[in-house]
Coordinates of C-alpha atoms and ligand atoms in Angstrom, one line a residue:
M1 CA 102.2 122.3 59.6
S2 CA 105.6 124.0 59.6
K3 CA 107.9 124.3 62.6
Q4 CA 107.1 126.5 65.5
A5 CA 109.4 129.6 66.1
N6 CA 112.8 128.6 67.5
V7 CA 113.1 128.6 71.3
I8 CA 116.4 128.4 73.2
A9 CA 115.8 127.0 76.7
P10 CA 118.8 127.0 79.0
S11 CA 118.9 124.0 81.4
I12 CA 119.4 125.5 84.8
L13 CA 120.8 122.2 85.9
S14 CA 124.2 123.7 84.9
A15 CA 123.5 127.1 86.5
D16 CA 125.0 128.3 89.8
F17 CA 122.6 126.9 92.4
A18 CA 123.9 129.3 95.0
R19 CA 122.7 132.2 92.9
L20 CA 119.9 130.5 90.9
G21 CA 117.6 133.5 90.5
E22 CA 120.3 135.8 89.4
D23 CA 121.9 133.3 87.0
T24 CA 118.6 132.3 85.5
A25 CA 117.7 136.0 84.9
K26 CA 121.2 136.5 83.4
A27 CA 120.5 133.8 80.8
L28 CA 117.2 135.3 79.9
A29 CA 118.7 138.8 79.6
A30 CA 121.3 137.3 77.3
G31 CA 118.5 136.3 74.8
A32 CA 117.2 132.9 76.1
D33 CA 113.5 132.3 75.5
W34 CA 112.4 129.7 78.1
V35 CA 113.9 128.2 81.3
H36 CA 114.4 124.4 81.3
F37 CA 113.8 123.0 84.8
D38 CA 115.2 119.5 85.3
V39 CA 113.6 117.5 88.1
M40 CA 115.5 114.4 89.2
D41 CA 114.4 112.0 92.0
N42 CA 117.4 109.6 92.6
H43 CA 115.0 106.8 91.6
Y44 CA 114.0 107.2 88.0
V45 CA 117.4 108.7 87.3
P46 CA 120.6 108.5 89.5
N47 CA 120.7 112.2 90.6
L48 CA 118.7 114.5 92.8
T49 CA 117.8 118.1 91.9
M50 CA 115.0 120.5 92.5
G51 CA 111.3 120.4 93.4
P52 CA 108.3 122.8 93.2
M53 CA 109.5 125.0 96.0
V54 CA 112.6 126.0 93.9
L55 CA 110.3 126.7 90.9
K56 CA 108.1 129.0 93.1
A57 CA 111.2 130.7 94.4
L58 CA 112.2 131.6 90.8
R59 CA 108.7 133.0 90.1
D60 CA 108.9 135.0 93.4
Y61 CA 112.3 136.3 92.3
G62 CA 110.7 137.7 89.2
I63 CA 111.3 135.1 86.5
T64 CA 108.3 135.6 84.1
A65 CA 109.5 133.6 81.1
P66 CA 107.9 130.2 80.4
I67 CA 109.3 127.5 82.7
D68 CA 109.6 124.1 80.9
V69 CA 109.6 121.4 83.6
H70 CA 111.2 118.1 82.7
L71 CA 110.1 115.5 85.2
M72 CA 112.6 112.6 85.6
V73 CA 110.6 111.1 88.4
K74 CA 108.7 108.0 89.1
P75 CA 105.8 108.0 90.0
V76 CA 104.8 111.1 88.1
D77 CA 101.2 112.0 88.9
R78 CA 101.3 113.1 92.5
I79 CA 103.9 115.8 91.9
V80 CA 102.1 117.4 88.8
P81 CA 99.6 119.6 90.6
D82 CA 102.4 121.0 92.9
F83 CA 104.5 122.1 89.9
A84 CA 101.5 123.6 88.2
K85 CA 100.7 125.6 91.4
A86 CA 104.3 126.7 91.7
G87 CA 104.2 128.3 88.2
A88 CA 105.2 125.7 85.6
S89 CA 104.2 126.5 82.0
V90 CA 105.0 123.2 80.3
I91 CA 105.3 119.8 82.2
S92 CA 106.9 116.9 80.4
F93 CA 107.3 113.3 81.7
H94 CA 108.7 109.9 80.6
P95 CA 106.0 107.5 79.5
E96 CA 107.7 104.5 81.1
A97 CA 107.7 106.4 84.5
S98 CA 103.9 106.8 84.4
E99 CA 101.3 104.1 85.2
H100 CA 98.8 105.6 82.9
V101 CA 100.2 107.9 80.2
D102 CA 96.9 109.2 78.9
R103 CA 95.7 110.0 82.5
T104 CA 99.0 111.8 83.3
I105 CA 98.6 114.0 80.1
G106 CA 95.0 114.8 81.2
L107 CA 96.2 115.7 84.7
I108 CA 98.8 118.1 83.4
K109 CA 96.3 119.8 81.1
D110 CA 93.6 120.0 83.8
S111 CA 96.3 121.7 86.0
G112 CA 96.5 124.5 83.4
C113 CA 99.9 123.5 81.9
Q114 CA 101.0 122.4 78.4
A115 CA 101.8 118.7 78.3
G116 CA 104.9 117.0 76.9
L117 CA 106.1 113.4 76.5
V118 CA 109.9 112.6 76.7
F119 CA 111.8 109.9 74.9
N120 CA 115.1 108.6 76.1
P121 CA 117.6 107.7 73.3
A122 CA 116.5 104.0 73.4
T123 CA 112.8 104.5 74.0
S124 CA 110.5 103.6 71.2
L125 CA 108.3 106.2 69.6
D126 CA 105.3 103.7 69.7
W127 CA 104.1 105.6 72.8
L128 CA 103.1 108.4 70.5
D129 CA 100.5 106.3 68.6
Y130 CA 97.5 107.0 70.8
V131 CA 98.3 110.3 72.5
M132 CA 99.7 112.5 69.7
D133 CA 96.4 114.5 69.5
K134 CA 96.8 115.5 73.2
L135 CA 100.4 116.6 73.2
D136 CA 101.8 120.2 73.1
L137 CA 105.4 119.1 73.0
I138 CA 107.6 116.1 72.3
L139 CA 111.0 116.1 73.9
L140 CA 113.7 113.8 72.5
M141 CA 116.7 113.1 74.8
S142 CA 120.0 113.1 73.0
V143 CA 121.8 111.9 76.1
N144 CA 120.8 109.4 78.7
P145 CA 119.0 111.4 81.4
G146 CA 120.5 112.3 84.8
F147 CA 123.4 114.6 84.2
G148 CA 124.4 117.7 82.3
G149 CA 127.6 118.0 80.2
Q150 CA 127.3 114.7 78.2
K151 CA 127.9 114.3 74.5
F152 CA 125.1 114.4 71.9
I153 CA 124.1 110.9 70.7
P154 CA 124.0 111.1 66.9
S155 CA 121.1 108.6 66.5
A156 CA 118.8 111.4 67.9
L157 CA 119.0 113.0 64.4
D158 CA 117.1 110.2 62.7
K159 CA 114.6 110.1 65.5
L160 CA 114.1 113.9 65.2
R161 CA 113.4 113.4 61.4
E162 CA 110.9 110.7 62.2
V163 CA 109.0 112.8 64.8
R164 CA 109.1 115.8 62.6
R165 CA 107.4 113.7 59.9
R166 CA 104.7 112.6 62.4
I167 CA 104.1 116.1 63.7
D168 CA 103.8 117.5 60.2
E169 CA 101.4 114.7 59.3
S170 CA 99.3 115.4 62.4
G171 CA 98.8 119.0 61.4
R172 CA 99.0 120.0 65.1
P173 CA 101.2 122.8 66.5
I174 CA 103.3 120.4 68.6
R175 CA 106.8 121.6 69.6
L176 CA 109.7 119.3 69.0
E177 CA 112.3 119.8 71.7
I178 CA 115.8 118.3 71.9
D179 CA 117.8 118.0 75.1
G180 CA 121.4 116.9 75.7
G181 CA 124.8 117.9 74.3
V182 CA 123.4 120.8 72.3
T183 CA 126.0 123.4 71.4
A184 CA 126.4 126.3 68.9
A185 CA 128.4 123.9 66.8
N186 CA 125.7 121.3 66.3
I187 CA 122.5 123.3 66.7
G188 CA 122.2 123.9 63.0
E189 CA 122.3 120.2 62.1
I190 CA 119.8 119.5 64.9
S191 CA 117.5 122.2 63.6
A192 CA 117.7 120.8 60.0
A193 CA 116.6 117.4 61.4
G194 CA 113.4 119.0 62.6
A195 CA 113.8 120.4 66.2
D196 CA 112.4 123.9 67.0
T197 CA 113.0 124.0 70.8
F198 CA 116.6 123.6 72.0
V199 CA 117.7 122.8 75.6
A200 CA 121.3 123.7 76.4
G201 CA 122.8 123.6 79.8
S202 CA 126.6 123.4 80.0
A203 CA 127.1 125.1 76.6
I204 CA 125.5 128.2 78.0
F205 CA 126.2 128.2 81.8
N206 CA 129.8 127.1 81.5
A207 CA 130.6 129.8 79.0
P208 CA 132.1 133.1 80.1
D209 CA 129.6 135.1 78.0
Y210 CA 126.1 133.7 77.8
Q211 CA 125.0 136.3 75.3
A212 CA 127.8 135.3 72.8
V213 CA 126.7 131.6 73.0
I214 CA 123.0 132.3 72.6
Q215 CA 123.7 134.8 69.7
A216 CA 125.9 132.2 68.0
M217 CA 123.1 129.6 68.4
H218 CA 120.5 132.0 66.9
Q219 CA 122.8 132.7 64.0
Q220 CA 123.2 129.0 63.2
L221 CA 119.4 128.6 63.5
A222 CA 118.7 131.6 61.2
A223 CA 121.1 130.1 58.6
V224 CA 119.1 126.8 58.6
R225 CA 115.8 128.6 58.3
G226 CA 117.2 130.7 55.4
Ligands
5SP301 O1 117.8 116.6 81.3 C1 119.0 116.7 81.1 C2 119.9 115.7 81.6 O2 119.2 114.7 82.1 C3 119.5 117.9 80.4 O3 118.5 119.0 80.4 C4 120.8 118.4 80.6 O4 120.9 119.2 81.7 C5 121.3 119.1 79.4 O5 122.6 119.5 79.7 P1 123.7 119.7 78.6 O6 123.9 118.4 77.9 O7 123.2 120.8 77.7 O8 124.9 120.1 79.3

């Protein structure tokens, strides 16, 4: 199984919250493919962000692109149906934040969304052993979760290579997503290590020209793919 088509997913954690609909639409018009929606609860991670009402507001505003929800919350299950109803496309969660990982994956899929599992930089990949056949996406964190604007942790590259090997061996069309410190300067190396789905927050939203950054990212990705 080869890689899925490249996807660039701006993390709206770094968008202008006072103009969230407009800023999200601007990133999509600039060439982004998905919207990455970071949900933080001030419990599992030390920050507090957005819930299902904000996601629904984006849908009501007219955002039709896939919305990729990254739950950094504990407990996980009781909020899943609300995000599905609000219009989430993919819902990913951290295995150590769920009481029953297999049940949470089933809950996400029964809600009509694709399911992803997220690994912090120091979280073991052992969690994959029994659920790989049920996942649509694996998200590797290349920073410790909680904040945008951090530096990419290089050990994520080896982890990407290992997960890419496991995905290829599985023969299933599982997306391999990377999140944290992704820029136009390192996206090529990250892609070469096996990622096909790239979350970037500050690199896009802190730039004066979103289109120039997204174009530069796509150029680097095209060079890797030959
Ligand atoms: O989930 C998180 C942080 O917990 C990420 O999605 C960040 O928001 C990525 O931001 P940058 O590192 O690209 O600025």
